[in-house]
mmCIF file of C-alpha atoms in Angstrom:
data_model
loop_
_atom_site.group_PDB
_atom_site.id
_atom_site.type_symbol
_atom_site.label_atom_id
_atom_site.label_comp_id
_atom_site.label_asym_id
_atom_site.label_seq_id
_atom_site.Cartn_x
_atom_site.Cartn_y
_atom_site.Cartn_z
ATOM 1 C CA UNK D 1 6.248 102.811 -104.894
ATOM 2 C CA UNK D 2 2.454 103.199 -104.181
ATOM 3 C CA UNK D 3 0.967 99.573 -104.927
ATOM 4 C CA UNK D 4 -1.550 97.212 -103.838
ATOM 5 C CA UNK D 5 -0.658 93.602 -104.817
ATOM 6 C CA UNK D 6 -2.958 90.506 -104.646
ATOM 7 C CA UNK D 7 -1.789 87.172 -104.165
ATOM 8 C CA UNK D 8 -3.686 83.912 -103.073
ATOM 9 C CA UNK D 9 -6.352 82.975 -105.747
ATOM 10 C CA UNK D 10 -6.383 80.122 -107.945
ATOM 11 C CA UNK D 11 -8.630 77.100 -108.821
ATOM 12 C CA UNK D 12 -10.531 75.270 -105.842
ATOM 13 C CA UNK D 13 -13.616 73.084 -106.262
ATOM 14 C CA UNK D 14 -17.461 74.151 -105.263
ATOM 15 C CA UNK D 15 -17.088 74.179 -101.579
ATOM 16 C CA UNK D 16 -13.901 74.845 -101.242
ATOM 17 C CA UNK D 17 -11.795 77.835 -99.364
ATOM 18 C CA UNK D 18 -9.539 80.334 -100.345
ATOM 19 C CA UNK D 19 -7.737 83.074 -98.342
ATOM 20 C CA UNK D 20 -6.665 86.197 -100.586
ATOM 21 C CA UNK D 21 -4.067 88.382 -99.405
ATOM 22 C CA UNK D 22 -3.390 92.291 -100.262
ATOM 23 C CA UNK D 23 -0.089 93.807 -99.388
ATOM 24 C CA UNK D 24 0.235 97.408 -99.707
ATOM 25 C CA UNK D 25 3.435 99.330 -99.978
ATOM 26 C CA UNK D 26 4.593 103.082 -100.345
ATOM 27 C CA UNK D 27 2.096 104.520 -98.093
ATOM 28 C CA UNK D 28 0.589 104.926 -94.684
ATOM 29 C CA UNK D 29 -1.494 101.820 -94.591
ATOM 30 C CA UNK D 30 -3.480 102.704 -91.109
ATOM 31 C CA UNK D 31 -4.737 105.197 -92.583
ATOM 32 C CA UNK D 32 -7.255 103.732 -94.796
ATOM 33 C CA UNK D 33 -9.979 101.773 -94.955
ATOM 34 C CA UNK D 34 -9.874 99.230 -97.903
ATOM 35 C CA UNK D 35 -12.173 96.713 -99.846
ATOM 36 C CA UNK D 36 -12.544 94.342 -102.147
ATOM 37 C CA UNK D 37 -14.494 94.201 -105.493
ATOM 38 C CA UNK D 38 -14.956 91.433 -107.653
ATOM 39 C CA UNK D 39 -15.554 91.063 -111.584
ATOM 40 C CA UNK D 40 -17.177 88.062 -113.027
ATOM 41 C CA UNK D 41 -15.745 86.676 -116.893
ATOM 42 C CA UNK D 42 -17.121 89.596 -119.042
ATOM 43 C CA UNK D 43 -19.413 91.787 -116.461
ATOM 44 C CA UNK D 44 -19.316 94.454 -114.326
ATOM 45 C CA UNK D 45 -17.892 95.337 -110.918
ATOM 46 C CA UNK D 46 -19.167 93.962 -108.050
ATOM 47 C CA UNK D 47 -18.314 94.898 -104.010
ATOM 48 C CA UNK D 48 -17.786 92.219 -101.978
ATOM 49 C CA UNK D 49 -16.418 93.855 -98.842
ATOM 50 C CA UNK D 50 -14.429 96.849 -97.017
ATOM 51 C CA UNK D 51 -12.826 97.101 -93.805
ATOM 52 C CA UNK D 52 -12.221 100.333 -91.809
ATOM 53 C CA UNK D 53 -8.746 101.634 -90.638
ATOM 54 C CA UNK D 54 -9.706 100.405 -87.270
ATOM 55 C CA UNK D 55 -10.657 97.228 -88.275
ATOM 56 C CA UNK D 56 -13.586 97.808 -86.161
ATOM 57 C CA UNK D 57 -16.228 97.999 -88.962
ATOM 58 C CA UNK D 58 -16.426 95.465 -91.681
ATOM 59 C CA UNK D 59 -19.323 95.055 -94.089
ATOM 60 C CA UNK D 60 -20.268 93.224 -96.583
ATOM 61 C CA UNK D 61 -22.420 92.667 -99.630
ATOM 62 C CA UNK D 62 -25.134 90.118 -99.684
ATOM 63 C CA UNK D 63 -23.897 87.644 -101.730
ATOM 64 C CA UNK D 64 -21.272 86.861 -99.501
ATOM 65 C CA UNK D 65 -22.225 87.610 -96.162
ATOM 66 C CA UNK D 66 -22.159 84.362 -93.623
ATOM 67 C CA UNK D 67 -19.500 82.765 -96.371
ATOM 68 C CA UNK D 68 -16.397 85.730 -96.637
ATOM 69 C CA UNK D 69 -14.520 87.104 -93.844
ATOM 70 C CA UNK D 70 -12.155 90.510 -94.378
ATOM 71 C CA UNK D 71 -9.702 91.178 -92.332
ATOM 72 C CA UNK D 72 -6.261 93.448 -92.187
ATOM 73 C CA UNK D 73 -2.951 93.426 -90.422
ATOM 74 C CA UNK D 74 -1.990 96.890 -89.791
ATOM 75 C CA UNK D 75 1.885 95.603 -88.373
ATOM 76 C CA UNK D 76 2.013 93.479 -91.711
ATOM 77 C CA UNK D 77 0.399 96.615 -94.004
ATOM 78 C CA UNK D 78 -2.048 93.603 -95.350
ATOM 79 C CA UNK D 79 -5.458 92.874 -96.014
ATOM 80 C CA UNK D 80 -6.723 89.532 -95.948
ATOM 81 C CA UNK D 81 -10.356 88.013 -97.578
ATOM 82 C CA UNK D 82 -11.233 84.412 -96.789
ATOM 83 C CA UNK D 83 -13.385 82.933 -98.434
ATOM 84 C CA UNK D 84 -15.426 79.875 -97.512
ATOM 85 C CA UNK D 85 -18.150 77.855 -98.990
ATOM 86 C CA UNK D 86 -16.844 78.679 -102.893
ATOM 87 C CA UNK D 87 -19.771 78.330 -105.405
ATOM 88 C CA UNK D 88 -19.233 78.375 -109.262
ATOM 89 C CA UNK D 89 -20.476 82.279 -109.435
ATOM 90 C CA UNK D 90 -17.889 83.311 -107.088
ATOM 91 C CA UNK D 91 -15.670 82.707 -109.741
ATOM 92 C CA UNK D 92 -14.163 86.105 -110.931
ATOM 93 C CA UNK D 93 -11.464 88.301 -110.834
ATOM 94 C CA UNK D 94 -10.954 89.895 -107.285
ATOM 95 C CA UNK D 95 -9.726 93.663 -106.538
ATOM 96 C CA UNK D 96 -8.066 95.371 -103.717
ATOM 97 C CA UNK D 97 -8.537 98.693 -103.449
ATOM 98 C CA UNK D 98 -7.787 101.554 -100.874
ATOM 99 C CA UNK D 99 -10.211 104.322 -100.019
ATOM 100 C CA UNK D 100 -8.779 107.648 -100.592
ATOM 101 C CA UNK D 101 -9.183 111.175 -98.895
ATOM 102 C CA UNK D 102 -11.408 111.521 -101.478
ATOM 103 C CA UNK D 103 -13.652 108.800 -99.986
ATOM 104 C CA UNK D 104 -13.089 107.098 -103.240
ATOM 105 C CA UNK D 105 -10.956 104.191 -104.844
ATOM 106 C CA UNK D 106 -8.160 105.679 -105.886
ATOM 107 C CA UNK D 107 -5.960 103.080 -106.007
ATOM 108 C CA UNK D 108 -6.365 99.110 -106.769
ATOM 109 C CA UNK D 109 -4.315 96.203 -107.316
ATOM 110 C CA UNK D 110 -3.720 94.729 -111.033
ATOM 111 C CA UNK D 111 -6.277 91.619 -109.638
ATOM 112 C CA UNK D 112 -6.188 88.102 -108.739
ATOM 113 C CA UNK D 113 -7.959 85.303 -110.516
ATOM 114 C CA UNK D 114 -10.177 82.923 -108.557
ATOM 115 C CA UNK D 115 -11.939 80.125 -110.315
ATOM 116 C CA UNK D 116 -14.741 77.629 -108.909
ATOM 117 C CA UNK D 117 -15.084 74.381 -110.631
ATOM 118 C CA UNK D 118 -15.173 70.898 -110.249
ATOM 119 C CA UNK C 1 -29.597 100.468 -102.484
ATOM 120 C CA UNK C 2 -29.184 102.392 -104.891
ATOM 121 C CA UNK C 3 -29.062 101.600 -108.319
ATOM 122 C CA UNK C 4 -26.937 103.220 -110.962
ATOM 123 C CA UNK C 5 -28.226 102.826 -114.520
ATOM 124 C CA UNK C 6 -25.659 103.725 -117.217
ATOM 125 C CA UNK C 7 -26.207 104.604 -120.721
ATOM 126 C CA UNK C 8 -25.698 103.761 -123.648
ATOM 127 C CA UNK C 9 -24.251 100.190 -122.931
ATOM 128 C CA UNK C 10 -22.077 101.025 -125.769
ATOM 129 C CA UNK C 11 -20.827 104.025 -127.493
ATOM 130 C CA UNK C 12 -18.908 104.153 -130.961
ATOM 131 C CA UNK C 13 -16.850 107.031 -131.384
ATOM 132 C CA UNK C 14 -13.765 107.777 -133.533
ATOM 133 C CA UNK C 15 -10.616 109.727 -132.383
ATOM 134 C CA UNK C 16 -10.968 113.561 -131.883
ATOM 135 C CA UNK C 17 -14.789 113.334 -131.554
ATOM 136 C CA UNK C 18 -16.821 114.621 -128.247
ATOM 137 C CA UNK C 19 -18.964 111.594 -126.352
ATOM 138 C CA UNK C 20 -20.894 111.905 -123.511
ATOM 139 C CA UNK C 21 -21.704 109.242 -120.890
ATOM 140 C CA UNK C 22 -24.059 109.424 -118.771
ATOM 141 C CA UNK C 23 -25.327 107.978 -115.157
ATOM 142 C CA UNK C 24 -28.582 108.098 -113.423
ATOM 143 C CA UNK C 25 -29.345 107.084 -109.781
ATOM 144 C CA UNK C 26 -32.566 105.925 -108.415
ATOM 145 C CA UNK C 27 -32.473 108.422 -105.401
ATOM 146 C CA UNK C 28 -30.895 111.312 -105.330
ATOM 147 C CA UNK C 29 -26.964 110.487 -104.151
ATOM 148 C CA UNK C 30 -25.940 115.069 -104.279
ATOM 149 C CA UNK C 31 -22.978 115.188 -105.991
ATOM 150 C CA UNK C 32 -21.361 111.676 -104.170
ATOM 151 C CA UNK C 33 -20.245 109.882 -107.693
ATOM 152 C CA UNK C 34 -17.263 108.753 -109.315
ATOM 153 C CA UNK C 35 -16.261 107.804 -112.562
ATOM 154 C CA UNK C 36 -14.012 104.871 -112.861
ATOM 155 C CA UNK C 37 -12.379 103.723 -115.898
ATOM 156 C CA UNK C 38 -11.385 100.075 -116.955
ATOM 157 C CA UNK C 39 -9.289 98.787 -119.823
ATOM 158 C CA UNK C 40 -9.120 95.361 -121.485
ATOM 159 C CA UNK C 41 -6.931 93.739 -118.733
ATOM 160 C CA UNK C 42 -6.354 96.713 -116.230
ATOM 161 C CA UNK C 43 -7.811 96.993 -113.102
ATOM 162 C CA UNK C 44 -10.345 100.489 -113.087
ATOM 163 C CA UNK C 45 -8.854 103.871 -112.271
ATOM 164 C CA UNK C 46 -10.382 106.912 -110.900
ATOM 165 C CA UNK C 47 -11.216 109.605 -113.260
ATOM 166 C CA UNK C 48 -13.554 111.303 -111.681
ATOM 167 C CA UNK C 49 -14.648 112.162 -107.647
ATOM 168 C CA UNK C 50 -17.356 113.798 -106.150
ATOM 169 C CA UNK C 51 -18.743 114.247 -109.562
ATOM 170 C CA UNK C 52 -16.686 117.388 -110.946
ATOM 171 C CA UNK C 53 -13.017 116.411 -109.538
ATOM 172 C CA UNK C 54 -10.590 114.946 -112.053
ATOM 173 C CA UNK C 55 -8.509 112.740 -109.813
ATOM 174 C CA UNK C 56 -4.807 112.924 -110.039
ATOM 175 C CA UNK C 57 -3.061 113.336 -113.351
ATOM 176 C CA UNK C 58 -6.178 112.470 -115.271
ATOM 177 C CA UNK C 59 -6.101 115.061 -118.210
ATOM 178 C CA UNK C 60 -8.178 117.875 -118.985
ATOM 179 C CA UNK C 61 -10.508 116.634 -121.373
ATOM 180 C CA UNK C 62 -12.561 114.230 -118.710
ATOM 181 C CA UNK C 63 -14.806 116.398 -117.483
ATOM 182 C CA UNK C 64 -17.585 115.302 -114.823
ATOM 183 C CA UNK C 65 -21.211 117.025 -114.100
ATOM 184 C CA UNK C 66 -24.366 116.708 -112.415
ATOM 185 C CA UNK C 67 -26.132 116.122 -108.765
ATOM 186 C CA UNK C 68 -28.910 114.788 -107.477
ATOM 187 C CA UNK C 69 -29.923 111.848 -109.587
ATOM 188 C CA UNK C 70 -28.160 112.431 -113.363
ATOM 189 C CA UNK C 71 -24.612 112.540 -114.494
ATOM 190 C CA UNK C 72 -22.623 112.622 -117.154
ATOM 191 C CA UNK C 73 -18.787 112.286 -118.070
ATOM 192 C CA UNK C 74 -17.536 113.858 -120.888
ATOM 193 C CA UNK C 75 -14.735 113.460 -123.024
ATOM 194 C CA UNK C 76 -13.963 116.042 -125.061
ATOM 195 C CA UNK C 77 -11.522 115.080 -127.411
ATOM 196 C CA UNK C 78 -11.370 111.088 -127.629
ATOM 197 C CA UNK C 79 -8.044 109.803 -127.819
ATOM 198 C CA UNK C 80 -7.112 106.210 -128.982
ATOM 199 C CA UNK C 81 -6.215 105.461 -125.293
ATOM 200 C CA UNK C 82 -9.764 106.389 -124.175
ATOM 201 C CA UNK C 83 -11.070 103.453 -125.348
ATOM 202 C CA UNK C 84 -12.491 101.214 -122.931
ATOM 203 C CA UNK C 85 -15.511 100.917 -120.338
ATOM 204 C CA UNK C 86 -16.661 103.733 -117.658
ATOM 205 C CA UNK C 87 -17.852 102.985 -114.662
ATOM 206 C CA UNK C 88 -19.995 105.140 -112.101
ATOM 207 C CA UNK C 89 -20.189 104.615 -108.465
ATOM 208 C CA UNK C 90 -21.908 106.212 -105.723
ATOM 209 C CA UNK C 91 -21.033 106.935 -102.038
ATOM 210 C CA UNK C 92 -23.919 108.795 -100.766
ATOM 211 C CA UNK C 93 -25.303 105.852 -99.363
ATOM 212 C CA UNK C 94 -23.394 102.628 -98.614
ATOM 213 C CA UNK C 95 -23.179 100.138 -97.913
ATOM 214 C CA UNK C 96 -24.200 98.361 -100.289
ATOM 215 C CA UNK C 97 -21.288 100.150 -102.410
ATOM 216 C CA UNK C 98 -22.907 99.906 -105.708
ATOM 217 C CA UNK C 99 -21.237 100.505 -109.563
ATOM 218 C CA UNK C 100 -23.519 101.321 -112.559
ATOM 219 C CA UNK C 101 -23.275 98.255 -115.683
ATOM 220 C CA UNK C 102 -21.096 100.492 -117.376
ATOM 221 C CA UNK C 103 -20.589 101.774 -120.723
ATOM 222 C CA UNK C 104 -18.501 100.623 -123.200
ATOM 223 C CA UNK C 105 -16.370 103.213 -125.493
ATOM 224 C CA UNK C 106 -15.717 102.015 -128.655
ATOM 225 C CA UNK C 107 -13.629 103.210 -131.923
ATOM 226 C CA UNK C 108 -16.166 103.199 -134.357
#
């Protein structure tokens, strides 16, 4: 079965850490690059990330760049986002999603909660 | 970066009806857009690629057009499954990956 699945969020105070985990089954996981994209309670999508099938390029958007680190493990078919120095308005629901031939996202996890809060 | 402005922010429609969605960019991203769409709960899916291209098994009546700076999805026919928000994306220049505010469809 073709799936991404998310697992690692949860509640953690302002400050905190968190390391989110993607594990992708049913295809050949080298040959993608994937990302992550985040939605905040009630707004719109929001990139935080994406890796390339290489793992040599990683980017990321500005409001988490110097705090998030992506990573993958192509023997474990995995990607990884850690995620350091929480603040409140990281709080959000988190995506992993694959990059398709098309050079689009055509397929994401179901998403993994991740609240900030004291 | 490019910014993707979406309108309307919402749309009221009622089953069987035509809408029209549209997306403009602030520079001209060719024909590099997507249309995603999101229900209450669900993680988005691809409708559209490369702004004409119905991904996989999404049915006939999605139908994507334009280039350049302005887009628009169409639905045809709504059906009560339709019902929920469209986003666009584009790819022509990223990073930053960036997603339009979206555009909520709504049963009138």
């Amino acid at each position: 079965q073709v799936q991404l699945e998310e697992s690692g969020g949860g509640l953690v105070k302002p400050g905190g850490s968190l390391r989110l985990s993607c594990a992708a089954t049913g295809f050949i996981f080298n040959d993608h690059y994937f990302l992550w994209i985040r939605q905040a309670p009630g707004k719109g999508l929001e990139w935080i990330s994406y890796i390339s099938a290489d793992v040599i390029t990683k980017r990321y958007g500005d409001s988490v760049r110097g705090r998030f680190t992506i990573s993958r493990d192509n023997t474990k078919n995995s990607v990884y986002l850690q995620m350091n120095s929480l603040r409140d308005e990281d709080t959000a629901v988190y995506y992993c999603a694959r990059i398709g031939e098309s050079g689009y996202f055509d397929l994401w996890g179901r998403g993994i909660l991740v609240t900030v809060s004291s | 970066e490019i910014v993707l402005t979406q309108s309307p922010a919402t749309l009221s429609s009622s089953p069987g009806e035509r809408v029209t969605l549209s997306c403009r960019a602030s520079q001209n991203v060719s024909y590099y857009l997507a249309w995603y769409q999101q229900k209450l709960g669900q993680a988005p899916r691809l409708l559209i690629y490369d702004a004409s291209n119905r991904a996989s098994g999404i049915p006939a009546r999605f139908r994507g057009s334009g280039s350049g700076t302005d887009f628009t999805l169409t639905i045809s026919s709504v059906e009560p499954a339709d019902f929920a928000v469209y986003y666009c994306q584009q790819r022509r220049n990223w990073p930053p990956i960036t997603f339009g505010q979206g555009t909520r469809l709504e049963i009138k």
